[in-house]
mmCIF file of C-alpha atoms in Angstrom:
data_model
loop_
_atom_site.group_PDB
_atom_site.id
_atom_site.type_symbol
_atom_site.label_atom_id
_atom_site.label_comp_id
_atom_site.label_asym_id
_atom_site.label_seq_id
_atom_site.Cartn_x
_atom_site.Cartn_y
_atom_site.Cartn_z
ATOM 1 C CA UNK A 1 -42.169 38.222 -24.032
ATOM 2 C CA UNK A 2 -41.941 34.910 -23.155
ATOM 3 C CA UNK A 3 -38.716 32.570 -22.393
ATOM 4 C CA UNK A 4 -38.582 30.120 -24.914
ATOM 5 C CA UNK A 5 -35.970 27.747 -23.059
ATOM 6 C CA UNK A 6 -38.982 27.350 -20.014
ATOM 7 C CA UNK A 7 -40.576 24.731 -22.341
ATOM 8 C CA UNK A 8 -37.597 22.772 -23.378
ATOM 9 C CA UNK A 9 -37.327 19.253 -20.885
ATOM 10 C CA UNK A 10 -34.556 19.669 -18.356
ATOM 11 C CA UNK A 11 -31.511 17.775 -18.517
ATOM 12 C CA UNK A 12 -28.717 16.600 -16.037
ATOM 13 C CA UNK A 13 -24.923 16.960 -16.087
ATOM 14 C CA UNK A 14 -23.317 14.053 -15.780
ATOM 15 C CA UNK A 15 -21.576 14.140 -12.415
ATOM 16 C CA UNK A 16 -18.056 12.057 -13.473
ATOM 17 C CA UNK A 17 -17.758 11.356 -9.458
ATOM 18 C CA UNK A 18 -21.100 10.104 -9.646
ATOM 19 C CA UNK A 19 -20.184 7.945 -13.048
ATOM 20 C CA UNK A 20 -17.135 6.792 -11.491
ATOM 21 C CA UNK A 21 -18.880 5.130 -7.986
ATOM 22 C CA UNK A 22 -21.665 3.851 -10.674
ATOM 23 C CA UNK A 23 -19.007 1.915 -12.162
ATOM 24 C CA UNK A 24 -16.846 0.746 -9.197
ATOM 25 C CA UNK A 25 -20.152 -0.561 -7.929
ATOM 26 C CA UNK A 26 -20.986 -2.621 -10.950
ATOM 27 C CA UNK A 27 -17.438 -3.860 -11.485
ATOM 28 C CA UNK A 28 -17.499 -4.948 -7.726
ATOM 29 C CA UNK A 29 -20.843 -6.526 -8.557
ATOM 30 C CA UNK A 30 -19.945 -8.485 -11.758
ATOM 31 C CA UNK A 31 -16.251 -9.964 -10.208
ATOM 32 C CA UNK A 32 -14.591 -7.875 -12.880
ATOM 33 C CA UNK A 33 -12.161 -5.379 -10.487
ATOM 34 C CA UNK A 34 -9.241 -7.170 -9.804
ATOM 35 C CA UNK A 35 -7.521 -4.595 -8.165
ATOM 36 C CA UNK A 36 -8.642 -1.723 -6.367
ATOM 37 C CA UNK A 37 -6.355 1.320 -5.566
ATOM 38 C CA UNK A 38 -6.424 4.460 -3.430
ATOM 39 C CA UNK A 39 -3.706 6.779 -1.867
ATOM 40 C CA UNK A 40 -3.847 7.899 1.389
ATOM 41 C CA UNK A 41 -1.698 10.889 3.172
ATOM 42 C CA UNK A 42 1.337 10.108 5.498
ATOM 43 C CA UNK A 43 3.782 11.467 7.392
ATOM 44 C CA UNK A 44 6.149 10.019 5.087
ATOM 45 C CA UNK A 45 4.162 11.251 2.269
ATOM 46 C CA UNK A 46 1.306 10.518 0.049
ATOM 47 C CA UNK A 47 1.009 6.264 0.050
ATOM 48 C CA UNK A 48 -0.814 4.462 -2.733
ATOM 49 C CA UNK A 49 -2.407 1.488 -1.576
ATOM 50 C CA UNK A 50 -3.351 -1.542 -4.173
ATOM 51 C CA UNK A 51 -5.570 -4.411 -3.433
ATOM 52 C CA UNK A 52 -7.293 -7.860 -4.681
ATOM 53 C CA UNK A 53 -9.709 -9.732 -2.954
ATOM 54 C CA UNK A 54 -7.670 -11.869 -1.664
ATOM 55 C CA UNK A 55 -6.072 -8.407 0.396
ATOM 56 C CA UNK A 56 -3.544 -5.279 0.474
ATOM 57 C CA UNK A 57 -0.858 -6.435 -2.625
ATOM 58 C CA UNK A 58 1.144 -3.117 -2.754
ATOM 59 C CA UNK A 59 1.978 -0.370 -1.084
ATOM 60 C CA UNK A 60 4.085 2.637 -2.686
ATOM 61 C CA UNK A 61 5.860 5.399 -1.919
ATOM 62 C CA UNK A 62 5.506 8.449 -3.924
ATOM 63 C CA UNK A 63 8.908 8.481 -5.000
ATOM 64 C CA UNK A 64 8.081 5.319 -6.645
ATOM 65 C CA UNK A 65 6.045 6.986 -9.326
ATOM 66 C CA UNK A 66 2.669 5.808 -8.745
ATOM 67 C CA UNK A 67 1.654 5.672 -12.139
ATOM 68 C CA UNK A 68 4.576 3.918 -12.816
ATOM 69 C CA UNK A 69 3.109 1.265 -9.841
ATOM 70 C CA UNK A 70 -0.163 1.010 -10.902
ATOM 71 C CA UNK A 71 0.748 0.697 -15.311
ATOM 72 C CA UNK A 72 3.324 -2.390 -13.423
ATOM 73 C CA UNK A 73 0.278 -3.582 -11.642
ATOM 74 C CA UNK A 74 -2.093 -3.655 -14.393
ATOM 75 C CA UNK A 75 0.521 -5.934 -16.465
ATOM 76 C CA UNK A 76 1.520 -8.160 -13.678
ATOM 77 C CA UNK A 77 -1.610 -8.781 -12.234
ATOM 78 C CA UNK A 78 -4.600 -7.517 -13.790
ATOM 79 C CA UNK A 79 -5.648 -4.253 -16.076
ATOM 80 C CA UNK A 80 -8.632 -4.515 -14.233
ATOM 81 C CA UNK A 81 -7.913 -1.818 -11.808
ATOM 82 C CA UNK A 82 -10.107 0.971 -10.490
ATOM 83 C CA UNK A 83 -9.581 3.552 -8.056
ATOM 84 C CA UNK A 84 -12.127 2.029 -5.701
ATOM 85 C CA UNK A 85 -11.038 3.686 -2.092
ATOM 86 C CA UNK A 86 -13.889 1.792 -0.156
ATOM 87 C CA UNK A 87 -11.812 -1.384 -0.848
ATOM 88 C CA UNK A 88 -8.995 -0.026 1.225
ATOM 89 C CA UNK A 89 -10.796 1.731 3.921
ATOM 90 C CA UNK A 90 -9.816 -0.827 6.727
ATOM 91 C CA UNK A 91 -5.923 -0.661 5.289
ATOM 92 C CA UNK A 92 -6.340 3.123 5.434
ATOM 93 C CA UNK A 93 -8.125 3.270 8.889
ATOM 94 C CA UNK A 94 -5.484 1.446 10.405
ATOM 95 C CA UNK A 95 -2.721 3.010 8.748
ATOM 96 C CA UNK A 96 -3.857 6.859 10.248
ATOM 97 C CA UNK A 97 -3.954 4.316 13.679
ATOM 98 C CA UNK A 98 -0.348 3.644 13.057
ATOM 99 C CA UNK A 99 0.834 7.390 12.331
ATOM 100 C CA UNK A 100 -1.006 8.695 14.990
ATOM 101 C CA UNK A 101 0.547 6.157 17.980
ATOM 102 C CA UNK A 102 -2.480 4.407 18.657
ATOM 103 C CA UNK A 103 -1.594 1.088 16.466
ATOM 104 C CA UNK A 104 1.567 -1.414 16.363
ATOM 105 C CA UNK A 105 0.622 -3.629 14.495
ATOM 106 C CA UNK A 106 -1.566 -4.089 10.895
ATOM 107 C CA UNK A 107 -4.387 -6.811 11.062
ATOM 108 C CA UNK A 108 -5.439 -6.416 7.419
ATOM 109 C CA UNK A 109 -5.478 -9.639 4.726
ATOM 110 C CA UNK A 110 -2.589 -9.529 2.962
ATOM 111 C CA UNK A 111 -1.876 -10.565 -1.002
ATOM 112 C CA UNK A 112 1.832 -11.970 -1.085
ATOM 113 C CA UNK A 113 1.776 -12.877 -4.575
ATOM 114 C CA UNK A 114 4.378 -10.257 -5.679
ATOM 115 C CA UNK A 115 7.098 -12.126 -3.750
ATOM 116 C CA UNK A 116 8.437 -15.982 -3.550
ATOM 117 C CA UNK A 117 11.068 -18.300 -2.130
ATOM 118 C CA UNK A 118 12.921 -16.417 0.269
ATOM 119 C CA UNK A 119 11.725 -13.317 -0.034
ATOM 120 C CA UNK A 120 8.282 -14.195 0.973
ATOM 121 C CA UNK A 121 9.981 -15.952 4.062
ATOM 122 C CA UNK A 122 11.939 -12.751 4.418
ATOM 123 C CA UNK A 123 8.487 -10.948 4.496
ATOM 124 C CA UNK A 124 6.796 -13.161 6.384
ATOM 125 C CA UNK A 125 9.378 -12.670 9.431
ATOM 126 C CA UNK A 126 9.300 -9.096 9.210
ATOM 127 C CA UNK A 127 5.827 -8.432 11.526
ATOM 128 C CA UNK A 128 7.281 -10.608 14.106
ATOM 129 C CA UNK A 129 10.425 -7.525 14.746
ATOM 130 C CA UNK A 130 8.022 -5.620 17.369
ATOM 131 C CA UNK A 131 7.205 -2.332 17.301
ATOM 132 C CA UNK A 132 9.843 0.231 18.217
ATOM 133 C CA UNK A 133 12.271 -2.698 17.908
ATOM 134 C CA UNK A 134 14.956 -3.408 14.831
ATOM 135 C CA UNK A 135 17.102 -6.461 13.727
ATOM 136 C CA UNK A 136 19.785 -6.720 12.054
ATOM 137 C CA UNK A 137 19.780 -8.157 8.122
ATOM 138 C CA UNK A 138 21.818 -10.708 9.734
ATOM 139 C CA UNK A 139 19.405 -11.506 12.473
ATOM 140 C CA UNK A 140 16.416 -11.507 9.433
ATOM 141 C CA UNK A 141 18.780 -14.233 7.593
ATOM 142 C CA UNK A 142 19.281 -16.239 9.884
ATOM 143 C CA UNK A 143 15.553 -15.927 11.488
ATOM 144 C CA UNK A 144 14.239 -17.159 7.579
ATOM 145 C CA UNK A 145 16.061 -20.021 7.438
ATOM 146 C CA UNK A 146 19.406 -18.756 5.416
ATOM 147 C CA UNK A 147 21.779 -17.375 7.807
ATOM 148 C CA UNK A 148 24.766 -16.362 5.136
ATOM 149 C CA UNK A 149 21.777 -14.860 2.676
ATOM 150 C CA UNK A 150 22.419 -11.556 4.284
ATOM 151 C CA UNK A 151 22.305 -10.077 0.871
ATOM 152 C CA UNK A 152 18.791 -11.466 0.093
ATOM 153 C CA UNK A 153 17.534 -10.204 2.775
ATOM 154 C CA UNK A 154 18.533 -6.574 1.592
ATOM 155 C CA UNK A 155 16.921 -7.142 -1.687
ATOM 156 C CA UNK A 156 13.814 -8.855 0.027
ATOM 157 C CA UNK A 157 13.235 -5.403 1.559
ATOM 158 C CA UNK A 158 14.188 -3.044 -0.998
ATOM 159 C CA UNK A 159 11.528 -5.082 -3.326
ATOM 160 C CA UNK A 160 9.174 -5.457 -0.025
ATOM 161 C CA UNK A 161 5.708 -4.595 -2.217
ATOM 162 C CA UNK A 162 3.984 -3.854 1.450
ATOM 163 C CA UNK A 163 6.367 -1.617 3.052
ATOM 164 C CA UNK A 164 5.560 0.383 6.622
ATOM 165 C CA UNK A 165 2.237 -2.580 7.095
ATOM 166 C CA UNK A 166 5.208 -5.462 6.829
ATOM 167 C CA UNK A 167 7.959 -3.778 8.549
ATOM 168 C CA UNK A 168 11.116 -3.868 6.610
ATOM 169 C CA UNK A 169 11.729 -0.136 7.919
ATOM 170 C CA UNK A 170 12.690 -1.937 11.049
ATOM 171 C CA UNK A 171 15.642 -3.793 9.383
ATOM 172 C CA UNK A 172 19.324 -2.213 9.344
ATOM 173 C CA UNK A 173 22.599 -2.665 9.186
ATOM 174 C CA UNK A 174 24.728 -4.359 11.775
ATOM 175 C CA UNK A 175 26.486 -1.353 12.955
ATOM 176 C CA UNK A 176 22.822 0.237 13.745
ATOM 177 C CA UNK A 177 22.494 2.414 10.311
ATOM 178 C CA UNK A 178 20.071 2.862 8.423
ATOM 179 C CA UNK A 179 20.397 0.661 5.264
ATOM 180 C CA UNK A 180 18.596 1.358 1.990
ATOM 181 C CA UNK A 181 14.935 2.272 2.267
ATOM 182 C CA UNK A 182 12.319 2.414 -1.024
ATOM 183 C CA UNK A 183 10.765 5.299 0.762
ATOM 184 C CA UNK A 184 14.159 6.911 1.573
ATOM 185 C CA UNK A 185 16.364 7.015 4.134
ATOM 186 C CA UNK A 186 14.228 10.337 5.642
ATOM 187 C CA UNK A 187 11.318 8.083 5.205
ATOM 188 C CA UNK A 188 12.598 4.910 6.883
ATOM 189 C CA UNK A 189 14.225 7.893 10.153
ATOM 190 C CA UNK A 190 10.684 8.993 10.306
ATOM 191 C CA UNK A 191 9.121 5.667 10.972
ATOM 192 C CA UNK A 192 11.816 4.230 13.609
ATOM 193 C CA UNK A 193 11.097 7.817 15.319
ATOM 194 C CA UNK A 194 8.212 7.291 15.061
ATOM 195 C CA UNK A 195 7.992 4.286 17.112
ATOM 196 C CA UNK A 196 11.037 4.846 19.289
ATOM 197 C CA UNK A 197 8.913 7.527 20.845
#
């Protein structure tokens, strides 16, 4: 007896992975993904990292939902987002640097158009507090120009959309606590550990 599915033509499963790269790669090619996302794991949990091509625009914590982050995204920026990780390899490269003591500081383009006025001078501040040291939001005030906008400095880093790469963990109170964290208070101990260490 002979097997009647021998002479049918062979086909292929699609392999979705496969699908997915195809179209990363000819989204990339045709200027049409705005934003490309990937997470990463941390020891302060899993990170989800969002950029343009202009460079890293957000980085979230998992308690921020990061659906939530990426639907926000999509209508703020662009809904031309992809998970497209090779986009984010250098961010993600350095990043496992930084967790693992052998970087102190991020040389990655950066995409500051999620903040303005004084928080972006806030931000902008925040890489020069060195690694393994903090400053007060006093100290952050008055080194961005508003020395009585103590209180915008706090929401400057609570809203920080590049948090642990622009160091607002290394911001806290006057009396040497912690502060408020969008990671967490665990989250923000781990990383001043971290580089205490």
């Amino acid at each position: 007896m002979t097997d009647i599915f021998a002479s049918l033509p062979v086909t292929y499963e699609l392999n979705p992975d496969h699908l997915h790269e195809r179209l990363v790669a000819d989204a990339e090619r045709e200027g049409l993904l705005d934003l490309a996302y990937r997470t990463v794991d941390s020891p302060v949990g899993p990170l989800l990292l969002a950029a343009t091509d202009r460079g890293l625009v957000k980085v979230a914590f998992d308690r921020q939902d990061h659906d939530a982050v990426l639907a926000d995204l999509a209508s703020t920026i662009s809904p031309r987002i992809l998970r497209a990780p090779a986009r984010l390899d250098p961010v993600a490269r350095q990043l496992d640097e930084y967790f693992t003591s052998g970087r102190r500081a991020f040389d990655v383009p950066l995409d500051f158009r999620l903040a303005r006025g004084f928080r972006l001078s806030v931000l902008e501040h925040l890489p020069d507090i060195g690694y393994g040291h903090t400053e007060s939001y006093a100290q952050v005030a008055a080194a961005a120009g508003s020395p009585k906008a103590v209180r915008a400095v706090g929401t400057a880093c609570a809203l920080n959309p590049l948090p642990v790469v622009v160091p607002c963990h290394r911001v806290v109170r006057s009396d040497g606590s912690f502060g408020q964290y969008a990671g967490g208070e665990e989250a923000k101990r781990t990383l001043l550990t971290m580089e205490a260490a």
